[in-house]
Structure formats: C-alpha cells, structure tokens
Amino acid sequence: MKLEQIETPAALIDIARMQKNIARMQAHMNTLGVAFRPHVKTTKCIDVVSAQLAAGAHGITVSTLKEAEAFFAAGIDDILYAVSIAPSKLPRALALRRQGCDLKLVVDNPTAASAIAAFGDQHGETFDVWIEVDTDGHRSGITPEQDALLEVGRILHQNGVKVGGVMTHAGSSYELDTPQALAALAEQERAGCVRAAQRLREAGIACPAVSVGSTPTALAAAQLDGVTEVRAGVYVLFDLVMHNVGVCALDDIALSVLATVIGHQTDKGWAILDAGWMALSRDRGTSKQSHDFGYGQPCLLNGTLLPDYVVSGANQEHGILSSVQGGAHVDDIAQRFPIGMKLRILPNHACATGAQFPEYHAVAPDGNSAAWRRLQGW
Amino acid sequence: MKLEQIETPAALIDIARMQKNIARMQAHMNTLGVAFRPHVKTTKCIDVVSAQLAAGAHGITVSTLKEAEAFFAAGIDDILYAVSIAPSKLPRALALRRQGCDLKLVVDNPTAASAIAAFGDQHGETFDVWIEVDTDGHRSGITPEQDALLEVGRILHQNGVKVGGVMTHAGSSYELDTPQALAALAEQERAGCVRAAQRLREAGIACPAVSVGSTPTALAAAQLDGVTEVRAGVYVLFDLVMHNVGVCALDDIALSVLATVIGHQTDKGWAILDAGWMALSRDRGTSKQSHDFGYGQPCLLNGTLLPDYVVSGANQEHGILSSVQGGAHVDDIAQRFPIGMKLRILPNHACATGAQFPEYHAVAPDGNSAAWRRLQGW
C-alpha cells in the first residue's frame, strides 16, 4: 500500500530511519566490545526485532511474559524478562523454560528470590535469575553496597538457582540533557553494576553477566569495562523526549502518526486532526523538558518539519494543531491545512504511542508500506 | 475465574457498580423524557453495550468507523459516528450503509459537507448527516449563530443529503466541579443545540434530531426541552476525573486495574507494583483538578479504599505506590504491602485506561469473572 492510501490515524515507521538507528547503536556496541540485547518493549513487533537481531544483537529483553511467549514462538530463545517477577507468574516462566526457552528472570528482593527457589525446587527446574541493581535511585533494584544484594544472591545460590548475572537500568538518564551529564550517568551505571557483580563473586557466586543500559546511557558510554551486555529500547525509533535529552535529531525519529485534517476553528487558529490521544497517547513526556512539544510535532507527508506548529491539545479522537506563536497564524490556518490534508506527527514517546496501535505501517523509501503487527496486553 | 486467580495487571469491571451507573443514567433520561444514545468509545465492548441497550438505550454513538463496523456486526444498526468525517473515510461509511447499517455521519464544515454530497451523488446513496454544533468553544463544531451553520445545512439539503439533526458535546464540563456550574453548562449546551436546530428549520431544513451530551452535563441537566436525545460515555464506569467533577462517588467507579506488589524501596517509602503506565495509561487527568490522584487510587482487593496511599509514579511496567503524606509511612511500607499482595487501582480516566487492555475481566458480586473483549485500533 502506498503512503497516500493508508487510512488515518496510523502509526508509521520510516524503515530507512529505523535501520539507521539500529546500525548506529550496534556499531557503538561493537566499538565498546559488548553484546547488545535490545529491549523489545518499545515496538513489541517481530519485524522490528528481526532487523535488530540481523544487525548483530544477541537475544532480547522483554517487559512482559506475553512478549517472552510471543517472541519465543517466533524463534527467539535468549530472553531476559527485565521486571522483578511476581511469584504468581512463575508457572508461566516455568512453562517457557520447559519448552526450551532460555528465559532469564530478574529479582530484587529476598521474598521473591525465596519464592523462585522454592518453586524451582518443587518443579525440579533450575531457574536462571539476574539480580536487579539500583544505580541511580529512580525505581527498582538493590544498591551495590546494600546487604540485601548478598542476601538475595545467597538465597538463590544456596537453593540451587543459577545467579546468571546482575542488571541495572539508569532510567533517570531521561531527565538529563547534556553530553557531560549523560556520560557521567553512563559511568555511574557501569561502575555500580560492575561493583555489584564483584561483591557477589567475592561471596562465591559466579554472576557471569553484567547487563546495563538505557538508550541515553548506552549512546553516551565511553567505555564499559566489566560489562558484558547493554540493553536499550527506544533508540530503534527515537522520539521527541530523546531529542530533548540530546541523543537524536528530529530527523532520526522513525515513528510518526499519520493524521488527516478534519476541521478548523479559524478564530482560535486551530486545525482539528483525526488523531487525538487515542492515537498519539496521553504521554506528555516533553512537558517538563527544555522544549515542550505538546502532543507532538507536525510534519508534512514527506517528512518536512513544520516547526511553527504543534499539536497543542488532544481529546480521544481529536487533535488540535495550532501555531506555536499562539494567534500569529490564525488567519491562514484553514488555507495552510485544508480539510483532507494529511500530516505526520512525531510523538513524545515512541513506546507509549506505538502501544495505541495494533500494527505499524512500515514505509519503505519508495513509499510502499507493509503492515507490521504489534502485541497488546500481558 | 475467581478474582484471586486473575493474572496482573488486569482491567477489572465491577459488574454491580456498572449496572448501578447504567440504571442511574437511564432513569435520569427517562425522567427528562429524552432518548439515550450511549457513547461506546469508553469501553468498545459489546458486553457493556448490551447492558446499556438492555436498560433502555436507543442506538449507540461511536468514535471510530471500526467501532461502527464491529457493533453493526454484533447486531446494532442505529449508529452515530460522532467525529466530523474525513472525506477519505466515506467509502467505509458507504459500505456500512449498503449492508443495512443506519449509520449517521457528522460534519462541521462546508468542505466535508460538499464531499459527502458529491460522494453520495456519485454512488446513489442518501447519507444521513448531523451537523456538529459548538456550544462551549472547547473543540469542534459550528456555533449556533454562525453563517456556516446554514451554509453547511444548505450544501447538504440542496444536494440530496438528509440533514438528520444537530449534535453537540459540551466537553468543557470536565473542567467544572460544582453542581451550579454543571447545571449552567447543561442548559447552555441544550439551548445552543436547540437554537441551531431552530435556525436550520427556519431555513426549511427539517433537522429532526437534537442530540446533546457529556457525562457531567447529562447528569446535571434539569430539563431538556427541544432535545431529542442525550449522549454520554464515561458514566458507565466513571473514574477519578469524574469524581473530582462531582458526578460520582469513589465507590461508584466500576473500573480498576488489578496489580501485584513486586518490590519495595523502603528508604523512599515505595512499594513497586507490576502496573505501570502501560496498564494505568499515561492519563493524568486529575493533575489539574482539586484532588490530584497521581496515576491512581489504590484499594484493597475487596474494594476498600486506601486513602493514605497513591500511585505516585509510573514507568512502562512499574508503578510506584507511596504515602500521600510523603515519608510518614516509610517504615511500614514493606509490611503493609508485602511482595505478592494484590491491589486494585482506580484510574484517572476510564476511557484511556481501558484502551490499554485487550479485554476486561468483569467481576460479578460472587467474585467470579468473565473475559469481555475490547476493540483496538481504527
């Protein structure tokens, strides 16, 4: 299907930009001498993930067991489930391992570690568990010097569970916007995770894998001594939040929402789009950054940026496009954006916007597109 | 399946609360002597809509043609597509009408009206089109006194298109929070829409339907003289935004997200949940209201509110539950919310949160649940 024929709203992936983003990250990982395990939570799409693996990635990271099940069914068996597991989900994890999936679990507390050990013992399964390390205080994990690190390690190790590694995610990198700050956080993330591995090893626990990453820190890292692999997700498409963080240009953003102009309120300087928050998502990630892009940055169908305009508001199926200067362009809004005109809206957050759609339309350089399915649910 | 067996995260509908909400709205409409056409965009779920129709609703309102297609396939033929149509979508509308669906379109501008007339003429189809009226300046539509109202009416009428009615949606009601203000807006919505119909009729255009509504104005309306039908969507489940608007109690909210505690950061007073923004949605609709509920209001599994706690942050698959008093409950967070504990989170916005899930788990008073599928996409 040609780009012009796609019904709106639709989530478009610019394949050339996506491949450039994939190549850039993989080349950086190769230079740093570490394996790369992409986080598939951004796209939940086998077509995208196949391109990441083809470029040199080793295994995948998932955010849900549904992703693990679907990507294992698609032939990928090296899978890290990167959320500390709820004990009630262990039967699904066991089922995957029994089918031959090399599924690795994550844990950051003694209770869940004990539950994994007991469940594994009960079912004769040696789970492979990575301990989540907190290197920036933004969310989960055990800090490298906490007693709980060795406590969890010992609960697993002494009860027949394989401690496969340590992993951390410096998600606070999303709040930064200078190369210096990103490089410093990348080093903090590396050093903290390596230190946690060192403490476990000193306690007699092998801990072969040292896994770090977020898109900003992965791209900012200058050296990753002691690290065995990096994880990142949103780099594959990028978005306006990542642009504000400073790790991509607007022209690198490979995801856009195709929308049609369906109305005007000329006295307010508004063009009304058929892409509201149901299509763009409610993510307003740029609202606290240096440049607030509202609900998204409009572009022409050919990708040309329209920097004087923004999607300034959104209801469920209506987006409001207006001038960034307020009333300056009021008079010509209906002429500039006639009924039926199609636009592409760059999103704040590729993970959130993609999740609103059952499929992407992947657009090749010749303008032809293919439908790439996404997963939904847990 | 029993409530305790449902995997997390999951979207739960409390059937008893939903039925109470449906009965309350229908009774109010019956008292006011108007037909009720529920907006199915909130749930996109045939099981919910069947309950609305069984209670006395006449026809449905949809926000997408996909909803129209799916609900027509499920046996509902009286459907209002309440978004000003993009001309490129007319072939799908035609296909529905050719199959026997009494699909009504909406338009608010001469360009789209002309496109409908030309397309109808080309295909020998008499479309039924309602003109969207702007009664509160919040989004789309033509104000009752604008010349464009008669211009659009005449384009349709003189070119063989049926002007089936006028419709308006006073969506700015979501920004109010007193009974007086809501009642005033309800009267403004009524009067504006009736006035638009009067102008069309004076111009010789029949305009049989006068359709108004939003959940707050529908519930606040004291009289609806001249109105033939009311539309509302979110009332069927309600949410925290509606609670702040003042049209429901917290105990009326029929949607919650079932979540499991998967970790703690005791020094910060955090319990980590396996429901992040992918489950709760990025909607922060209460952030600008009198009571900011963060990403949601936690309750025990039995529905008991936990007013001292809030979901204060969310990543994709992690929610952060903390005390509303900040550090006050730091010491007992892990004891109060042990690993594996299940909670129910009341959402900011039922339409946005429901959209994150492929299905609801509808929970009956006896604790048994059934899966109710939702639509996704356009």
Coordinates of C-alpha atoms in Angstrom, one line a residue, chain A residues 132-350:
Chain A
E132 CA 18.4 -6.1 39.7
V133 CA 20.8 -3.4 40.8
D134 CA 19.8 0.2 41.6
T135 CA 22.5 2.5 40.2
D136 CA 20.5 5.8 40.1
G137 CA 17.7 5.6 42.7
H138 CA 15.0 6.1 40.1
R139 CA 13.0 2.9 40.6
S140 CA 13.7 -0.7 41.5
G141 CA 16.8 -2.7 42.4
I142 CA 19.3 -3.2 45.2
T143 CA 22.1 -0.7 45.5
P144 CA 25.5 -2.2 45.0
E145 CA 26.6 -1.9 48.7
Q146 CA 23.4 -3.0 50.3
D147 CA 23.4 -6.1 52.4
A148 CA 20.3 -7.3 50.6
L149 CA 22.4 -7.9 47.4
L150 CA 24.4 -10.7 49.0
E151 CA 21.3 -11.9 50.9
V152 CA 19.4 -12.3 47.6
G153 CA 22.4 -13.8 46.0
R154 CA 22.8 -16.4 48.7
I155 CA 19.1 -17.3 48.8
L156 CA 19.3 -18.1 45.1
H157 CA 22.8 -19.7 45.1
Q158 CA 22.3 -21.9 48.2
N159 CA 19.0 -23.2 46.9
G160 CA 20.1 -24.4 43.5
V161 CA 19.1 -21.3 41.5
K162 CA 21.6 -20.1 39.0
V163 CA 22.7 -16.5 39.6
G164 CA 23.2 -15.6 35.9
G165 CA 24.1 -12.0 36.4
V166 CA 23.3 -8.6 37.6
M167 CA 21.4 -6.0 35.6
T168 CA 20.6 -2.3 36.0
H169 CA 18.7 0.4 34.2
A170 CA 19.7 4.1 34.7
G171 CA 16.3 5.4 33.7
S172 CA 17.0 8.7 35.3
S173 CA 19.0 9.4 32.1
Y174 CA 15.7 10.5 30.6
E175 CA 15.8 13.6 32.9
L176 CA 19.2 14.8 31.6
D177 CA 20.1 16.8 28.5
T178 CA 23.8 17.4 28.3
P179 CA 26.5 15.0 26.9
Q180 CA 28.5 15.5 30.1
A181 CA 25.7 14.5 32.4
L182 CA 24.8 11.5 30.3
A183 CA 28.4 10.3 30.1
A184 CA 28.7 10.7 33.9
L185 CA 25.5 8.7 34.5
A186 CA 26.7 6.0 32.0
E187 CA 29.8 5.6 34.0
Q188 CA 27.8 5.6 37.3
E189 CA 25.6 2.9 35.8
R190 CA 28.6 0.8 34.6
A191 CA 30.6 1.2 37.8
G192 CA 27.6 0.4 40.1
C193 CA 26.7 -2.7 38.2
V194 CA 30.2 -4.0 38.0
R195 CA 30.7 -3.4 41.7
A196 CA 27.6 -5.4 42.5
A197 CA 28.9 -8.3 40.3
Q198 CA 32.3 -8.0 42.1
R199 CA 30.6 -8.3 45.6
L200 CA 28.7 -11.4 44.5
R201 CA 31.8 -13.0 43.0
E202 CA 33.7 -12.3 46.2
A203 CA 31.0 -14.1 48.1
G204 CA 31.5 -17.1 45.9
I205 CA 28.6 -16.5 43.5
A206 CA 29.7 -16.7 39.8
C207 CA 27.5 -13.9 38.3
P208 CA 28.7 -14.2 34.7
A209 CA 26.5 -11.4 33.1
V210 CA 26.8 -7.7 33.8
S211 CA 24.0 -6.0 32.0
V212 CA 23.4 -2.3 31.9
G213 CA 21.6 0.2 29.8
S214 CA 19.1 2.8 28.8
T215 CA 19.1 4.5 25.4
P216 CA 20.8 7.7 26.6
T217 CA 23.4 6.0 28.7
A218 CA 24.1 3.3 26.0
L219 CA 24.8 6.0 23.5
A220 CA 26.8 8.2 25.9
A221 CA 29.0 5.4 27.3
A222 CA 32.7 5.9 26.5
Q223 CA 33.9 2.6 28.0
L224 CA 32.1 -0.3 29.5
D225 CA 34.9 -2.3 31.3
G226 CA 33.4 -5.2 33.2
V227 CA 30.1 -5.0 31.4
T228 CA 29.1 -8.0 29.3
E229 CA 26.0 -6.6 27.6
V230 CA 23.9 -3.5 27.1
R231 CA 20.1 -3.1 26.8
A232 CA 18.2 -0.3 25.2
G233 CA 14.8 0.0 23.6
V234 CA 13.6 3.4 22.4
Y235 CA 16.7 4.1 20.3
V236 CA 15.2 1.9 17.5
L237 CA 12.6 4.6 16.7
F238 CA 13.6 7.5 18.9
D239 CA 11.1 10.3 19.8
L240 CA 10.8 13.9 21.0
V241 CA 11.8 13.1 24.5
M242 CA 15.0 11.5 23.3
H243 CA 15.5 14.6 21.0
N244 CA 15.3 16.8 24.1
V245 CA 17.7 14.5 26.0
G246 CA 20.1 15.2 23.1
V247 CA 20.7 11.7 21.7
C248 CA 18.9 12.1 18.4
A249 CA 18.0 14.7 15.8
L250 CA 14.4 15.3 14.9
D251 CA 15.2 13.7 11.5
D252 CA 16.2 10.5 13.3
I253 CA 12.7 9.9 14.7
A254 CA 11.4 6.9 12.8
L255 CA 7.8 6.8 14.2
S256 CA 5.1 9.2 13.3
V257 CA 1.3 9.2 13.5
L258 CA -0.4 9.8 10.1
A259 CA -3.4 12.1 10.6
T260 CA -6.0 13.9 8.5
V261 CA -7.2 17.5 8.9
I262 CA -11.0 17.2 9.6
G263 CA -12.0 20.7 10.7
H264 CA -11.0 24.2 11.8
Q265 CA -11.7 26.7 14.4
T266 CA -10.3 29.7 12.5
D267 CA -10.9 32.3 15.2
K268 CA -8.8 30.2 17.5
G269 CA -6.2 29.3 14.9
W270 CA -6.9 25.7 15.2
A271 CA -6.9 22.9 12.7
I272 CA -8.6 19.8 14.0
L273 CA -7.0 16.4 13.3
D274 CA -8.4 12.9 13.4
A275 CA -5.5 11.9 15.7
G276 CA -6.3 12.5 19.3
W277 CA -4.8 11.0 22.4
M278 CA -6.1 7.5 21.5
A279 CA -3.6 7.7 18.6
L280 CA -0.9 9.9 20.0
S281 CA -1.1 8.6 23.5
R282 CA -1.5 10.6 26.7
D283 CA 2.3 10.8 27.1
R284 CA 3.4 14.4 27.6
G285 CA 7.0 13.5 28.3
T286 CA 8.3 16.7 26.8
S287 CA 6.2 18.9 29.1
K288 CA 9.0 19.0 31.7
Q289 CA 11.9 19.2 29.2
S290 CA 13.6 22.2 27.6
H291 CA 11.2 22.1 24.6
D292 CA 7.6 21.2 25.2
F293 CA 6.2 19.6 22.0
G294 CA 2.6 19.4 23.3
Y295 CA 1.1 16.2 21.9
G296 CA 3.5 16.1 19.0
Q297 CA 5.5 17.8 16.3
P298 CA 3.6 18.1 12.9
C299 CA 5.4 17.3 9.6
L300 CA 4.3 17.2 6.0
L301 CA 3.6 13.9 4.5
N302 CA 7.1 13.9 3.0
G303 CA 8.6 14.3 6.5
T304 CA 9.3 18.1 6.3
L305 CA 9.1 19.6 9.7
L306 CA 6.6 22.3 10.4
P307 CA 8.4 24.0 13.4
D308 CA 5.9 26.8 13.6
Y309 CA 3.1 24.4 14.6
V310 CA 2.4 22.0 17.4
V311 CA -0.4 19.6 18.4
S312 CA -1.4 21.7 21.4
G313 CA -4.3 19.7 22.6
A314 CA -6.0 16.3 22.3
N315 CA -9.3 14.6 23.0
Q316 CA -9.9 11.0 22.4
E317 CA -10.2 11.2 18.6
H318 CA -9.5 14.9 18.0
G319 CA -6.1 16.6 18.0
I320 CA -5.7 20.3 17.9
L321 CA -3.0 21.7 15.7
S322 CA -2.1 25.4 16.3
S323 CA 0.7 27.8 15.9
V324 CA 3.5 27.8 18.5
Q325 CA 3.2 31.6 18.5
G326 CA -0.4 31.5 19.5
G327 CA -2.5 33.7 17.4
A328 CA 0.2 34.7 14.8
H329 CA -1.0 32.3 12.2
V330 CA -4.7 32.4 13.0
D331 CA -5.8 33.9 9.7
D332 CA -4.3 31.3 7.4
I333 CA -4.9 28.1 9.3
A334 CA -7.6 26.8 7.0
Q335 CA -5.7 27.6 3.9
R336 CA -2.4 26.2 5.3
F337 CA -4.1 23.0 6.5
P338 CA -7.2 22.3 4.3
I339 CA -9.8 19.6 5.1
G340 CA -8.4 16.2 4.0
M341 CA -4.7 17.2 4.2
K342 CA -2.6 14.5 5.7
L343 CA 0.2 15.2 8.2
R344 CA 2.7 13.1 10.1
I345 CA 3.0 13.8 13.9
L346 CA 6.3 13.0 15.6
P347 CA 5.4 11.6 19.1
N348 CA 6.7 12.4 22.6
H349 CA 7.3 8.8 23.4
A350 CA 7.6 6.0 20.9

